[in-house]
GROMACS .gro file of C-alpha atoms in nm:
model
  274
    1UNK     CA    1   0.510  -2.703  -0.308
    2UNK     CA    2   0.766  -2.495  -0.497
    3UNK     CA    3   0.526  -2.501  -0.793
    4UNK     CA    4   0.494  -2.130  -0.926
    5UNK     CA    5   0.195  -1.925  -1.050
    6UNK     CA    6   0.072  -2.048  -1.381
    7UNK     CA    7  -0.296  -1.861  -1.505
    8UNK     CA    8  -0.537  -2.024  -1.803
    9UNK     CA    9  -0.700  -1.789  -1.991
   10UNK     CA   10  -1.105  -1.850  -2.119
   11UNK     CA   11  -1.330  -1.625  -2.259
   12UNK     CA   12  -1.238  -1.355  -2.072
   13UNK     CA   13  -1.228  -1.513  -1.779
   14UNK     CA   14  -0.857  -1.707  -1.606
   15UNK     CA   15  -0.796  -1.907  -1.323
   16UNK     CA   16  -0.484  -1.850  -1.108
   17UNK     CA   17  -0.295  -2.220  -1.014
   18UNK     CA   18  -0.239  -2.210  -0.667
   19UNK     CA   19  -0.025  -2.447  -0.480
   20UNK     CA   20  -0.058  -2.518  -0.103
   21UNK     CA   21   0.035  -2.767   0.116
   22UNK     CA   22   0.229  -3.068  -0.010
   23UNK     CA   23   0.066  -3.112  -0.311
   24UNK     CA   24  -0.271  -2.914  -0.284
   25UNK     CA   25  -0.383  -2.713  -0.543
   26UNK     CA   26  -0.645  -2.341  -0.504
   27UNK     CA   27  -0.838  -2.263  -0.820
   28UNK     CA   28  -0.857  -1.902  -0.818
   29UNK     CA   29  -1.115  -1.748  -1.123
   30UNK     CA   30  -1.171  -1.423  -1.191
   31UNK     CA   31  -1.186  -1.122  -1.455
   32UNK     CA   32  -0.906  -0.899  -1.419
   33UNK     CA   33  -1.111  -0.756  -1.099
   34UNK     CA   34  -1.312  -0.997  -0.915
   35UNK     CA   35  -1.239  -1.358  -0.803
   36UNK     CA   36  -1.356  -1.688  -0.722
   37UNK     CA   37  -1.178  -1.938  -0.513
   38UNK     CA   38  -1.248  -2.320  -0.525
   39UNK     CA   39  -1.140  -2.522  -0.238
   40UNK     CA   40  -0.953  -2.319  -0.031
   41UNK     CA   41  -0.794  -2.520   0.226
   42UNK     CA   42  -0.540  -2.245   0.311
   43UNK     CA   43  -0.617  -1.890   0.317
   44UNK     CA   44  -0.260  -1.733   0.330
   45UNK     CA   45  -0.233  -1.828  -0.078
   46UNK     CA   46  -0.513  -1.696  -0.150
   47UNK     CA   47  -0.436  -1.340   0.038
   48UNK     CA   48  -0.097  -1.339  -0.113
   49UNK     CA   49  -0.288  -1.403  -0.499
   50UNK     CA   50  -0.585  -1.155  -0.433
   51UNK     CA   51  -0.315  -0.898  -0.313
   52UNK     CA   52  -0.080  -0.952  -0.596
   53UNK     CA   53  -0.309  -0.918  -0.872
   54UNK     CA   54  -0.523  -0.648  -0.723
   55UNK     CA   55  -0.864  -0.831  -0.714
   56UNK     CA   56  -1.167  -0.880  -0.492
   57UNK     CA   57  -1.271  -1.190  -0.357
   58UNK     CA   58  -1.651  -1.241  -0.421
   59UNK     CA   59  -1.746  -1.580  -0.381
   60UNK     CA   60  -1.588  -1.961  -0.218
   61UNK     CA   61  -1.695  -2.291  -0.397
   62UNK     CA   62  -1.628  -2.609  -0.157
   63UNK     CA   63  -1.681  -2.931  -0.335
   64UNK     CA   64  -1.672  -3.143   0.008
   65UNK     CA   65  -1.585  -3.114   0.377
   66UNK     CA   66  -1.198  -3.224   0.419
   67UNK     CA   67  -0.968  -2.938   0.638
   68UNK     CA   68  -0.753  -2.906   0.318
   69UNK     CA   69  -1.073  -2.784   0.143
   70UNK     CA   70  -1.206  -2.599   0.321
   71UNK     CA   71  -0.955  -2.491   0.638
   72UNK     CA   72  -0.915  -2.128   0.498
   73UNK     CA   73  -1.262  -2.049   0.442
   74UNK     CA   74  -1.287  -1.860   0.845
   75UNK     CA   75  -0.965  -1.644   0.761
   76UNK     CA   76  -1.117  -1.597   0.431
   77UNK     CA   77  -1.430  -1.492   0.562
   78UNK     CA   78  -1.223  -1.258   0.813
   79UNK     CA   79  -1.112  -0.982   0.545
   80UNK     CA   80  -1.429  -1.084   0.255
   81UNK     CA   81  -1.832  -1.107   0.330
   82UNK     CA   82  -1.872  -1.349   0.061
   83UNK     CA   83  -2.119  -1.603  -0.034
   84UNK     CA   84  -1.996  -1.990   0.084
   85UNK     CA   85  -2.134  -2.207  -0.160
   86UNK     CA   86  -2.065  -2.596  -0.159
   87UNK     CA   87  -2.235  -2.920  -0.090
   88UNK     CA   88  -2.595  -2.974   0.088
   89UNK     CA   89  -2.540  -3.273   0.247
   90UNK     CA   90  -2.121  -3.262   0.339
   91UNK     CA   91  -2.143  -3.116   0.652
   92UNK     CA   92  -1.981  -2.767   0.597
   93UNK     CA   93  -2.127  -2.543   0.873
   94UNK     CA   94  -1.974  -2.231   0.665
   95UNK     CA   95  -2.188  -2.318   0.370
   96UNK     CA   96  -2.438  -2.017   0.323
   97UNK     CA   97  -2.555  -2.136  -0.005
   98UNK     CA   98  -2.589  -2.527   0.018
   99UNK     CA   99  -2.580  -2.700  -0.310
  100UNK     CA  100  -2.663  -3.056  -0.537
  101UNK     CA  101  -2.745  -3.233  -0.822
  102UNK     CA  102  -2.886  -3.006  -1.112
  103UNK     CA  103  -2.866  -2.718  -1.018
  104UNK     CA  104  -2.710  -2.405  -1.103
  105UNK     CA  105  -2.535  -2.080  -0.985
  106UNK     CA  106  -2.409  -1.729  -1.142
  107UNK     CA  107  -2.143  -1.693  -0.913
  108UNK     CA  108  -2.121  -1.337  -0.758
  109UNK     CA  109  -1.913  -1.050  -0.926
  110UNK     CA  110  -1.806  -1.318  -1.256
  111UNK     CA  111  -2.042  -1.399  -1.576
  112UNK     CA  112  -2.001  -1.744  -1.495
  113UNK     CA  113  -2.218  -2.025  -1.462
  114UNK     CA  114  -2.185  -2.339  -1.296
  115UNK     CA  115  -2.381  -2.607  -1.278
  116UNK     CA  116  -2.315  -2.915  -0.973
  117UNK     CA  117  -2.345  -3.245  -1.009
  118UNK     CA  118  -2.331  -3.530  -0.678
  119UNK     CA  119  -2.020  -3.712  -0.717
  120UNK     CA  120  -2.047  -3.908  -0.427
  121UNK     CA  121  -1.749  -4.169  -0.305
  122UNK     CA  122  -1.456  -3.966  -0.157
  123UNK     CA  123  -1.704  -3.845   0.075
  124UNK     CA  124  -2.063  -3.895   0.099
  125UNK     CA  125  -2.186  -3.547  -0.013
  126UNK     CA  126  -1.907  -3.402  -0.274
  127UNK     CA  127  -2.039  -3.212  -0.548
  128UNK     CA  128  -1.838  -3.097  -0.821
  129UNK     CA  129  -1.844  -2.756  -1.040
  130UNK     CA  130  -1.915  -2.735  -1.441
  131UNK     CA  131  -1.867  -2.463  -1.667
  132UNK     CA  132  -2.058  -2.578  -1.977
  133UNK     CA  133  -1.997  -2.328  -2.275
  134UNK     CA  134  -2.050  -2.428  -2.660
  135UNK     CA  135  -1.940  -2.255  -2.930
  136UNK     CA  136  -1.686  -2.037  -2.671
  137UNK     CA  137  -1.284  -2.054  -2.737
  138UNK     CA  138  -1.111  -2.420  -2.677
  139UNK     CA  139  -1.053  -2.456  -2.314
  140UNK     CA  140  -1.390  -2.314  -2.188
  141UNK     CA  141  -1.571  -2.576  -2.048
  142UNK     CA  142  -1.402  -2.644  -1.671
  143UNK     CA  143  -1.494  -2.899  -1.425
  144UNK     CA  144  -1.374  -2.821  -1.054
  145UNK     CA  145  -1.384  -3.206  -0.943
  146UNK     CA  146  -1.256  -3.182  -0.580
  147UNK     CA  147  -1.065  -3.500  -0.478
  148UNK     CA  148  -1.330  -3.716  -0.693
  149UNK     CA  149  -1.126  -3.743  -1.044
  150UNK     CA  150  -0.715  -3.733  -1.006
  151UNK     CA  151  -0.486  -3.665  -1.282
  152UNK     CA  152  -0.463  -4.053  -1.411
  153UNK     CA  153  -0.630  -4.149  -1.064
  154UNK     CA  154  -0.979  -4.115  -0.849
  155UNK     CA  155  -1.025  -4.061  -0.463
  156UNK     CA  156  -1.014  -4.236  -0.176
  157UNK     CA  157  -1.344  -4.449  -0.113
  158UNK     CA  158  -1.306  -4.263   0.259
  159UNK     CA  159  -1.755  -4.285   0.298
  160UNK     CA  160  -1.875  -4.410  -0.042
  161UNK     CA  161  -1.894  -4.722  -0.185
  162UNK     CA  162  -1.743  -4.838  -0.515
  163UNK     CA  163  -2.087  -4.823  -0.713
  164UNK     CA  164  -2.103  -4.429  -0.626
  165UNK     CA  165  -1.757  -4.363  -0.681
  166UNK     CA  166  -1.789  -4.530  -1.032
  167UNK     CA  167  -2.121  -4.414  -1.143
  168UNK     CA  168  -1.999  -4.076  -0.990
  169UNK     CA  169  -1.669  -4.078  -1.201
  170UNK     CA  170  -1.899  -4.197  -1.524
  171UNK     CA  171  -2.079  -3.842  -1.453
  172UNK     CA  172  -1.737  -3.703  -1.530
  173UNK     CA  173  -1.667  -3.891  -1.821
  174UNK     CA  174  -1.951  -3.792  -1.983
  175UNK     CA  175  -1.825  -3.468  -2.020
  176UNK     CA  176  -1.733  -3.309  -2.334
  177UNK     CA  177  -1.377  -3.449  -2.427
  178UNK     CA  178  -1.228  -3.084  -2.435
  179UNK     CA  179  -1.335  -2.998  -2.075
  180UNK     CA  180  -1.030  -2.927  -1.798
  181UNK     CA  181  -0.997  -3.088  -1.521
  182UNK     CA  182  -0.935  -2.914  -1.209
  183UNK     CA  183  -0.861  -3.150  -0.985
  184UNK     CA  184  -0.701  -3.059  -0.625
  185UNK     CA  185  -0.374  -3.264  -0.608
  186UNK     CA  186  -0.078  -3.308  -0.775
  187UNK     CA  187  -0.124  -3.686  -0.795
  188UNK     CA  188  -0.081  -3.745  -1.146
  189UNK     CA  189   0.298  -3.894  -1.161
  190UNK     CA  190   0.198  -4.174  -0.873
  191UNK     CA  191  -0.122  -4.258  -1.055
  192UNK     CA  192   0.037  -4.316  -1.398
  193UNK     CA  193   0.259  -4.539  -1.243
  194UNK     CA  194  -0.011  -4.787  -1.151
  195UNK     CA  195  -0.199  -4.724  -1.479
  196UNK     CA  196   0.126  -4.840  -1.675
  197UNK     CA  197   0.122  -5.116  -1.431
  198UNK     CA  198  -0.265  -5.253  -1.474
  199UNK     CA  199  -0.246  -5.133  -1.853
  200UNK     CA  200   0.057  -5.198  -2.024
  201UNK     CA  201   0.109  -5.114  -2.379
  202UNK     CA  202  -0.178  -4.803  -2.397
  203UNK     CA  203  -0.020  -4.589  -2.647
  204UNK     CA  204  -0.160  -4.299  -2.530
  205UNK     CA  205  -0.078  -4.374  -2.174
  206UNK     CA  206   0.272  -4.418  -2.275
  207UNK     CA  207   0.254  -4.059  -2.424
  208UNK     CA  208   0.100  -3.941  -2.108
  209UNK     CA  209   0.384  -4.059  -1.889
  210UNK     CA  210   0.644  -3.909  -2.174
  211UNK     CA  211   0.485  -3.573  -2.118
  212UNK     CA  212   0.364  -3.497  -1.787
  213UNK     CA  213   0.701  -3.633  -1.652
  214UNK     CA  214   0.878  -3.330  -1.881
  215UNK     CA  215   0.598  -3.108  -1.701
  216UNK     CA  216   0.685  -3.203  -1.379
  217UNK     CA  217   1.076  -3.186  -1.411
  218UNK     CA  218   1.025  -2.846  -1.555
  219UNK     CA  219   0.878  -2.730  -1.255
  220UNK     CA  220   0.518  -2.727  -1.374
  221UNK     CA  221   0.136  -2.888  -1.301
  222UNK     CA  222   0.050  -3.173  -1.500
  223UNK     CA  223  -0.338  -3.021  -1.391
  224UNK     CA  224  -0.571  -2.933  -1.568
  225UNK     CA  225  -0.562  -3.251  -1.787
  226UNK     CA  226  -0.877  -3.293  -2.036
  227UNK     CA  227  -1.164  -3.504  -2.025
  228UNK     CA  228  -1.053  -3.676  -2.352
  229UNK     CA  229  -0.711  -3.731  -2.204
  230UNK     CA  230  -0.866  -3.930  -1.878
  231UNK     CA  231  -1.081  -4.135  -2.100
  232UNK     CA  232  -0.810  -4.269  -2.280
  233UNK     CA  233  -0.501  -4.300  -2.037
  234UNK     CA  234  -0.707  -4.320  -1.648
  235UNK     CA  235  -0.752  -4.684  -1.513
  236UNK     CA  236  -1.105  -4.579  -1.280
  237UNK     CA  237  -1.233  -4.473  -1.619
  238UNK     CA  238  -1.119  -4.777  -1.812
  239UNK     CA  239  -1.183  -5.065  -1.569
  240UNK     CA  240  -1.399  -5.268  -1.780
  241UNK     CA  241  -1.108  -5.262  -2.027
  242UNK     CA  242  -0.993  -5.616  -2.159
  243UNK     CA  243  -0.628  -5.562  -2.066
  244UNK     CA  244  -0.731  -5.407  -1.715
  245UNK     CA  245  -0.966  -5.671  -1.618
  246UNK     CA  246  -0.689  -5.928  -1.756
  247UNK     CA  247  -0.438  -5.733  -1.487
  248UNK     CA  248  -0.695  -5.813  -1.242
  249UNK     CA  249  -0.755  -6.149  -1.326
  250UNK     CA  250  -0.348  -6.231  -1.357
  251UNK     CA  251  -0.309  -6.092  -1.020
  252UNK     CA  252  -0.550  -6.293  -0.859
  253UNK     CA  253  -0.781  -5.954  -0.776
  254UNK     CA  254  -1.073  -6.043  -0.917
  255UNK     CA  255  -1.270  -6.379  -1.028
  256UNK     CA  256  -1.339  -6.408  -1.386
  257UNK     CA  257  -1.683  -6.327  -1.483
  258UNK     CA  258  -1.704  -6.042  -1.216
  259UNK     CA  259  -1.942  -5.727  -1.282
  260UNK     CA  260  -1.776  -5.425  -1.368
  261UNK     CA  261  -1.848  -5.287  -1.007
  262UNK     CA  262  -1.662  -5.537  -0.845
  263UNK     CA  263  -1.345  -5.490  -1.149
  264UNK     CA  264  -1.330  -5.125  -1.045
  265UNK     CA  265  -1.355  -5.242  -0.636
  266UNK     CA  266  -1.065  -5.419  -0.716
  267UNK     CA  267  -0.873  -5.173  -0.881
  268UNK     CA  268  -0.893  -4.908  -0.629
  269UNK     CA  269  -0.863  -5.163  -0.363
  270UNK     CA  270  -0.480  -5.231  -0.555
  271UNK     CA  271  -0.443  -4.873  -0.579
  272UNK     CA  272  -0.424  -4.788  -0.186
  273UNK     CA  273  -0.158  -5.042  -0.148
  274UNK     CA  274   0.049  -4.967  -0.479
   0.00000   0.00000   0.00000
């Protein structure tokens, strides 16, 4: 990816965009000294970042067990004894500090506190990563989401079944409307596509298209997007929507009186063949 550097600033705190792969992206958080990665399928970025802006790497969040997640962790772990925290039940050998539902961390060397949820679907054990913080500056509550919630889009149903991946994904909603999502792909053009396509005349999808597209031709990430903003314009969130369910419906993908399971089965069913 020929995406540059872009850094959000919070409370003291900012996270470093980092691009790897095809369309992969590193969260890197830290203070001005030490840092937190998230998802770190590559460890060559994340060298190049820590090296560039002088920091200390002092902790690794995995949110589930896919080589582009976690592939750079051992080269990581080469140069940095660090803590490995991520998911209980995902399989990560790596993991020193398995996590799941409910509980929280203070991750090593940043005042920052996460707290996990399960968001099980893309793989059987992903967790996902939120910074809950009320009455802080906008743009301080952060949810690291793994490959669970897309830009406009949701994961793969690789292990889970559709009643995880949508009560997982309903976990997400749930969040405050103001919280970023830091999702880890560049999905977002491909997704709005088939949201236009299952959901014609949203307004505020229409908008959405309008202005990530300008993002994206400028050379930017359309990520982190908002909680608020997937509620309104992201199909997995909106499947029990009348026009979505009548998409479903027209295209013979779904019998009429179906259970909202089986509407957003459907929909990510059309999705992998788009």
């Amino acid at each position: 990816m020929t995406t540059p550097l872009r850094t959000h600033l919070a409370a003291q705190l900012a996270i470093l965009t980092l691009p790897a792969f095809k369309d992969n992206y590193l969260w890197l958080i830290h203070d001005g000294s030490n840092a937190a990665i998230v998802d770190p399928g590559d460890a060559a970025p994340v060298k190049a970042a820590l090296a560039a802006h002088k920091l200390r790497l002092t902790a690794i969040l995995l949110t589930h067990h896919h080589a582009d997640h976690i592939g750079g962790v051992p080269g990581l772990l080469q140069d940095w004894d660090v803590p490995v925290f991520g998911p209980r039940n995902d399989g990560i050998a790596l993991v020193t500090h398995p996590l799941g539902e409910g509980e929280r961390i203070g991750v090593p060397g940043l005042d920052l506190a996460l707290e996990v949820l399960d968001v099980p679907g893309h793989t059987l054990g992903h967790i996902a990563y939120v910074r809950r913080a009320p009455g802080r500056d906008a743009g301080a509550n952060w949810l690291f989401c793994g490959d669970t919630l897309f830009g406009a889009g949701c994961g793969r149903l690789f292990e889970g079944t559709p009643q995880q991946m949508m009560t997982s994904l309903g976990k997400l909603a749930a969040l405050p409307d103001d919280t970023l999502v830091y999702c880890a792909h560049e999905y977002t053009l491909s997704n709005l596509r088939f949201a236009q396509a299952v959901e014609p005349g949203n307004a505020a999808l229409d908008a959405r298209v309008r202005a990530d597209g300008a993002q994206r031709e400028a050379g930017q990430p359309t990520i982190p997007s908002t909680v608020g903003l997937e509620r309104a314009t992201n199909p997995f969130l909106r499947h029990d929507e009348a026009r979505i369910v009548q998409s479903l419906l027209e295209a013979g993908r779904l019998m009429p009186g179906a259970a909202p399971v089986d509407a957003f089965a459907a929909l990510r069913e059309w999705k992998n063949t788009f």
